Amino acid sequence: MPKTFNFEEEWSKSPGEAIEVLDIGGDIQVGILTMPPRSRLPEEGFSIHDEYHEFAYVVDGDVILVTNGDRFPASTGEFVYNEPGTPHYTLNNTNRPARILWMLIRK
């Protein structure tokens, strides 16, 4: 059965934290994230998804994915892929919020 979501309502729930909006048996997870201006997620350290491929679509704004010291800028309309087990964090170094639609797919 199809399931619909009103992302405008969901965005308001996610300032500074990733909100999961769909989990299909633990194999696929879909969520959203609103990154406030001048923010980092996680605030310290790294995020690691050992068992998942991670995809992020920048709906609005500019972010930087940092992995192993490398920086990968992404802007509105761009799509980022991160391999399983790669330590990473995301930066919003701008003066406006950024919105990201993310997906984790079990390997």
JSON list of C-alpha atoms in Angstrom, two decimals:
[
{"chain": "A", "resi": 1, "resn": "MET", "atom": "CA", "xyz": [0.00, 0.00, 0.00]},
{"chain": "A", "resi": 2, "resn": "PRO", "atom": "CA", "xyz": [1.45, 3.41, -0.93]},
{"chain": "A", "resi": 3, "resn": "LYS", "atom": "CA", "xyz": [2.42, 5.74, 1.87]},
{"chain": "A", "resi": 4, "resn": "THR", "atom": "CA", "xyz": [2.57, 9.52, 1.49]},
{"chain": "A", "resi": 5, "resn": "PHE", "atom": "CA", "xyz": [4.42, 12.12, 3.54]},
{"chain": "A", "resi": 6, "resn": "ASN", "atom": "CA", "xyz": [4.09, 15.88, 3.81]},
{"chain": "A", "resi": 7, "resn": "PHE", "atom": "CA", "xyz": [7.73, 16.90, 3.89]},
{"chain": "A", "resi": 8, "resn": "GLU", "atom": "CA", "xyz": [6.93, 20.51, 4.78]},
{"chain": "A", "resi": 9, "resn": "GLU", "atom": "CA", "xyz": [5.48, 19.25, 8.08]},
{"chain": "A", "resi": 10, "resn": "GLU", "atom": "CA", "xyz": [8.40, 16.87, 8.61]},
{"chain": "A", "resi": 11, "resn": "TRP", "atom": "CA", "xyz": [11.09, 19.52, 7.95]},
{"chain": "A", "resi": 12, "resn": "SER", "atom": "CA", "xyz": [9.91, 21.53, 10.95]},
{"chain": "A", "resi": 13, "resn": "LYS", "atom": "CA", "xyz": [10.61, 18.53, 13.21]},
{"chain": "A", "resi": 14, "resn": "SER", "atom": "CA", "xyz": [14.22, 18.12, 12.13]},
{"chain": "A", "resi": 15, "resn": "PRO", "atom": "CA", "xyz": [16.34, 21.18, 12.94]},
{"chain": "A", "resi": 16, "resn": "GLY", "atom": "CA", "xyz": [19.80, 19.82, 13.70]},
{"chain": "A", "resi": 17, "resn": "GLU", "atom": "CA", "xyz": [18.86, 16.15, 13.79]},
{"chain": "A", "resi": 18, "resn": "ALA", "atom": "CA", "xyz": [18.15, 13.45, 11.25]},
{"chain": "A", "resi": 19, "resn": "ILE", "atom": "CA", "xyz": [14.51, 12.34, 11.35]},
{"chain": "A", "resi": 20, "resn": "GLU", "atom": "CA", "xyz": [13.62, 8.92, 9.97]},
{"chain": "A", "resi": 21, "resn": "VAL", "atom": "CA", "xyz": [10.33, 9.02, 8.05]},
{"chain": "A", "resi": 22, "resn": "LEU", "atom": "CA", "xyz": [10.33, 5.47, 6.67]},
{"chain": "A", "resi": 23, "resn": "ASP", "atom": "CA", "xyz": [11.96, 2.16, 7.61]},
{"chain": "A", "resi": 24, "resn": "ILE", "atom": "CA", "xyz": [11.38, -0.85, 5.38]},
{"chain": "A", "resi": 25, "resn": "GLY", "atom": "CA", "xyz": [12.30, -3.82, 7.54]},
{"chain": "A", "resi": 26, "resn": "GLY", "atom": "CA", "xyz": [15.65, -2.32, 8.54]},
{"chain": "A", "resi": 27, "resn": "ASP", "atom": "CA", "xyz": [16.95, -2.76, 4.99]},
{"chain": "A", "resi": 28, "resn": "ILE", "atom": "CA", "xyz": [16.03, 0.69, 3.71]},
{"chain": "A", "resi": 29, "resn": "GLN", "atom": "CA", "xyz": [15.68, 3.82, 5.82]},
{"chain": "A", "resi": 30, "resn": "VAL", "atom": "CA", "xyz": [14.62, 7.21, 4.49]},
{"chain": "A", "resi": 31, "resn": "GLY", "atom": "CA", "xyz": [14.77, 10.46, 6.41]},
{"chain": "A", "resi": 32, "resn": "ILE", "atom": "CA", "xyz": [15.20, 14.18, 6.34]},
{"chain": "A", "resi": 33, "resn": "LEU", "atom": "CA", "xyz": [17.53, 16.64, 7.97]},
{"chain": "A", "resi": 34, "resn": "THR", "atom": "CA", "xyz": [17.41, 20.40, 8.35]},
{"chain": "A", "resi": 35, "resn": "MET", "atom": "CA", "xyz": [20.88, 21.73, 9.16]},
{"chain": "A", "resi": 36, "resn": "PRO", "atom": "CA", "xyz": [20.83, 25.13, 10.83]},
{"chain": "A", "resi": 37, "resn": "PRO", "atom": "CA", "xyz": [23.30, 27.76, 9.63]},
{"chain": "A", "resi": 38, "resn": "ARG", "atom": "CA", "xyz": [26.89, 27.23, 10.83]},
{"chain": "A", "resi": 39, "resn": "SER", "atom": "CA", "xyz": [26.22, 23.69, 12.10]},
{"chain": "A", "resi": 40, "resn": "ARG", "atom": "CA", "xyz": [27.93, 20.30, 12.08]},
{"chain": "A", "resi": 41, "resn": "LEU", "atom": "CA", "xyz": [26.34, 16.87, 12.35]},
{"chain": "A", "resi": 42, "resn": "PRO", "atom": "CA", "xyz": [27.27, 15.08, 14.44]},
{"chain": "A", "resi": 43, "resn": "GLU", "atom": "CA", "xyz": [28.48, 17.95, 16.62]},
{"chain": "A", "resi": 44, "resn": "GLU", "atom": "CA", "xyz": [31.59, 15.93, 17.55]},
{"chain": "A", "resi": 45, "resn": "GLY", "atom": "CA", "xyz": [33.28, 12.88, 16.10]},
{"chain": "A", "resi": 46, "resn": "PHE", "atom": "CA", "xyz": [31.96, 10.96, 13.13]},
{"chain": "A", "resi": 47, "resn": "SER", "atom": "CA", "xyz": [28.90, 9.10, 11.94]},
{"chain": "A", "resi": 48, "resn": "ILE", "atom": "CA", "xyz": [29.56, 5.58, 10.65]},
{"chain": "A", "resi": 49, "resn": "HIS", "atom": "CA", "xyz": [27.08, 3.23, 8.97]},
{"chain": "A", "resi": 50, "resn": "ASP", "atom": "CA", "xyz": [28.97, -0.07, 8.73]},
{"chain": "A", "resi": 51, "resn": "GLU", "atom": "CA", "xyz": [26.11, -2.02, 7.19]},
{"chain": "A", "resi": 52, "resn": "TYR", "atom": "CA", "xyz": [24.58, 0.65, 4.95]},
{"chain": "A", "resi": 53, "resn": "HIS", "atom": "CA", "xyz": [25.19, 2.52, 1.73]},
{"chain": "A", "resi": 54, "resn": "GLU", "atom": "CA", "xyz": [24.30, 6.16, 2.42]},
{"chain": "A", "resi": 55, "resn": "PHE", "atom": "CA", "xyz": [22.75, 8.53, -0.10]},
{"chain": "A", "resi": 56, "resn": "ALA", "atom": "CA", "xyz": [21.97, 12.21, 0.46]},
{"chain": "A", "resi": 57, "resn": "TYR", "atom": "CA", "xyz": [20.11, 14.58, -1.85]},
{"chain": "A", "resi": 58, "resn": "VAL", "atom": "CA", "xyz": [20.50, 18.28, -1.08]},
{"chain": "A", "resi": 59, "resn": "VAL", "atom": "CA", "xyz": [16.98, 19.67, -1.42]},
{"chain": "A", "resi": 60, "resn": "ASP", "atom": "CA", "xyz": [18.01, 23.21, -0.51]},
{"chain": "A", "resi": 61, "resn": "GLY", "atom": "CA", "xyz": [21.25, 24.90, 0.54]},
{"chain": "A", "resi": 62, "resn": "ASP", "atom": "CA", "xyz": [24.94, 24.07, 0.58]},
{"chain": "A", "resi": 63, "resn": "VAL", "atom": "CA", "xyz": [26.68, 21.45, 2.71]},
{"chain": "A", "resi": 64, "resn": "ILE", "atom": "CA", "xyz": [30.06, 19.75, 2.89]},
{"chain": "A", "resi": 65, "resn": "LEU", "atom": "CA", "xyz": [30.47, 16.02, 3.52]},
{"chain": "A", "resi": 66, "resn": "VAL", "atom": "CA", "xyz": [33.81, 15.38, 5.25]},
{"chain": "A", "resi": 67, "resn": "THR", "atom": "CA", "xyz": [35.32, 11.87, 5.10]},
{"chain": "A", "resi": 68, "resn": "ASN", "atom": "CA", "xyz": [38.84, 10.89, 6.13]},
{"chain": "A", "resi": 69, "resn": "GLY", "atom": "CA", "xyz": [39.96, 14.52, 5.80]},
{"chain": "A", "resi": 70, "resn": "ASP", "atom": "CA", "xyz": [38.51, 14.92, 2.29]},
{"chain": "A", "resi": 71, "resn": "ARG", "atom": "CA", "xyz": [35.79, 17.51, 1.72]},
{"chain": "A", "resi": 72, "resn": "PHE", "atom": "CA", "xyz": [32.95, 17.00, -0.76]},
{"chain": "A", "resi": 73, "resn": "PRO", "atom": "CA", "xyz": [30.80, 20.13, -1.26]},
{"chain": "A", "resi": 74, "resn": "ALA", "atom": "CA", "xyz": [27.19, 19.59, -2.35]},
{"chain": "A", "resi": 75, "resn": "SER", "atom": "CA", "xyz": [24.59, 22.20, -3.29]},
{"chain": "A", "resi": 76, "resn": "THR", "atom": "CA", "xyz": [20.87, 22.27, -4.07]},
{"chain": "A", "resi": 77, "resn": "GLY", "atom": "CA", "xyz": [20.01, 19.52, -6.53]},
{"chain": "A", "resi": 78, "resn": "GLU", "atom": "CA", "xyz": [23.18, 17.49, -5.95]},
{"chain": "A", "resi": 79, "resn": "PHE", "atom": "CA", "xyz": [23.35, 13.90, -4.77]},
{"chain": "A", "resi": 80, "resn": "VAL", "atom": "CA", "xyz": [26.07, 12.41, -2.53]},
{"chain": "A", "resi": 81, "resn": "TYR", "atom": "CA", "xyz": [26.95, 8.73, -2.03]},
{"chain": "A", "resi": 82, "resn": "ASN", "atom": "CA", "xyz": [28.96, 7.45, 0.95]},
{"chain": "A", "resi": 83, "resn": "GLU", "atom": "CA", "xyz": [30.28, 3.86, 1.09]},
{"chain": "A", "resi": 84, "resn": "PRO", "atom": "CA", "xyz": [29.49, 1.61, 4.07]},
{"chain": "A", "resi": 85, "resn": "GLY", "atom": "CA", "xyz": [31.87, 1.99, 7.00]},
{"chain": "A", "resi": 86, "resn": "THR", "atom": "CA", "xyz": [33.21, 5.40, 5.97]},
{"chain": "A", "resi": 87, "resn": "PRO", "atom": "CA", "xyz": [33.53, 7.77, 8.97]},
{"chain": "A", "resi": 88, "resn": "HIS", "atom": "CA", "xyz": [31.96, 11.10, 8.04]},
{"chain": "A", "resi": 89, "resn": "TYR", "atom": "CA", "xyz": [30.27, 14.26, 9.20]},
{"chain": "A", "resi": 90, "resn": "THR", "atom": "CA", "xyz": [28.31, 17.01, 7.47]},
{"chain": "A", "resi": 91, "resn": "LEU", "atom": "CA", "xyz": [28.90, 20.76, 7.69]},
{"chain": "A", "resi": 92, "resn": "ASN", "atom": "CA", "xyz": [26.67, 23.71, 6.87]},
{"chain": "A", "resi": 93, "resn": "ASN", "atom": "CA", "xyz": [29.10, 26.64, 6.82]},
{"chain": "A", "resi": 94, "resn": "THR", "atom": "CA", "xyz": [26.58, 29.06, 5.34]},
{"chain": "A", "resi": 95, "resn": "ASN", "atom": "CA", "xyz": [24.28, 31.64, 6.92]},
{"chain": "A", "resi": 96, "resn": "ARG", "atom": "CA", "xyz": [21.11, 29.82, 5.89]},
{"chain": "A", "resi": 97, "resn": "PRO", "atom": "CA", "xyz": [19.57, 26.42, 6.65]},
{"chain": "A", "resi": 98, "resn": "ALA", "atom": "CA", "xyz": [20.17, 23.40, 4.42]},
{"chain": "A", "resi": 99, "resn": "ARG", "atom": "CA", "xyz": [17.66, 20.61, 3.79]},
{"chain": "A", "resi": 100, "resn": "ILE", "atom": "CA", "xyz": [18.75, 17.06, 3.02]},
{"chain": "A", "resi": 101, "resn": "LEU", "atom": "CA", "xyz": [16.77, 13.97, 2.06]},
{"chain": "A", "resi": 102, "resn": "TRP", "atom": "CA", "xyz": [18.80, 10.91, 3.08]},
{"chain": "A", "resi": 103, "resn": "MET", "atom": "CA", "xyz": [18.56, 7.18, 2.51]},
{"chain": "A", "resi": 104, "resn": "LEU", "atom": "CA", "xyz": [20.39, 4.20, 4.00]},
{"chain": "A", "resi": 105, "resn": "ILE", "atom": "CA", "xyz": [20.32, 0.89, 2.11]},
{"chain": "A", "resi": 106, "resn": "ARG", "atom": "CA", "xyz": [21.67, -2.28, 3.72]},
{"chain": "A", "resi": 107, "resn": "LYS", "atom": "CA", "xyz": [24.57, -3.79, 1.78]}
]
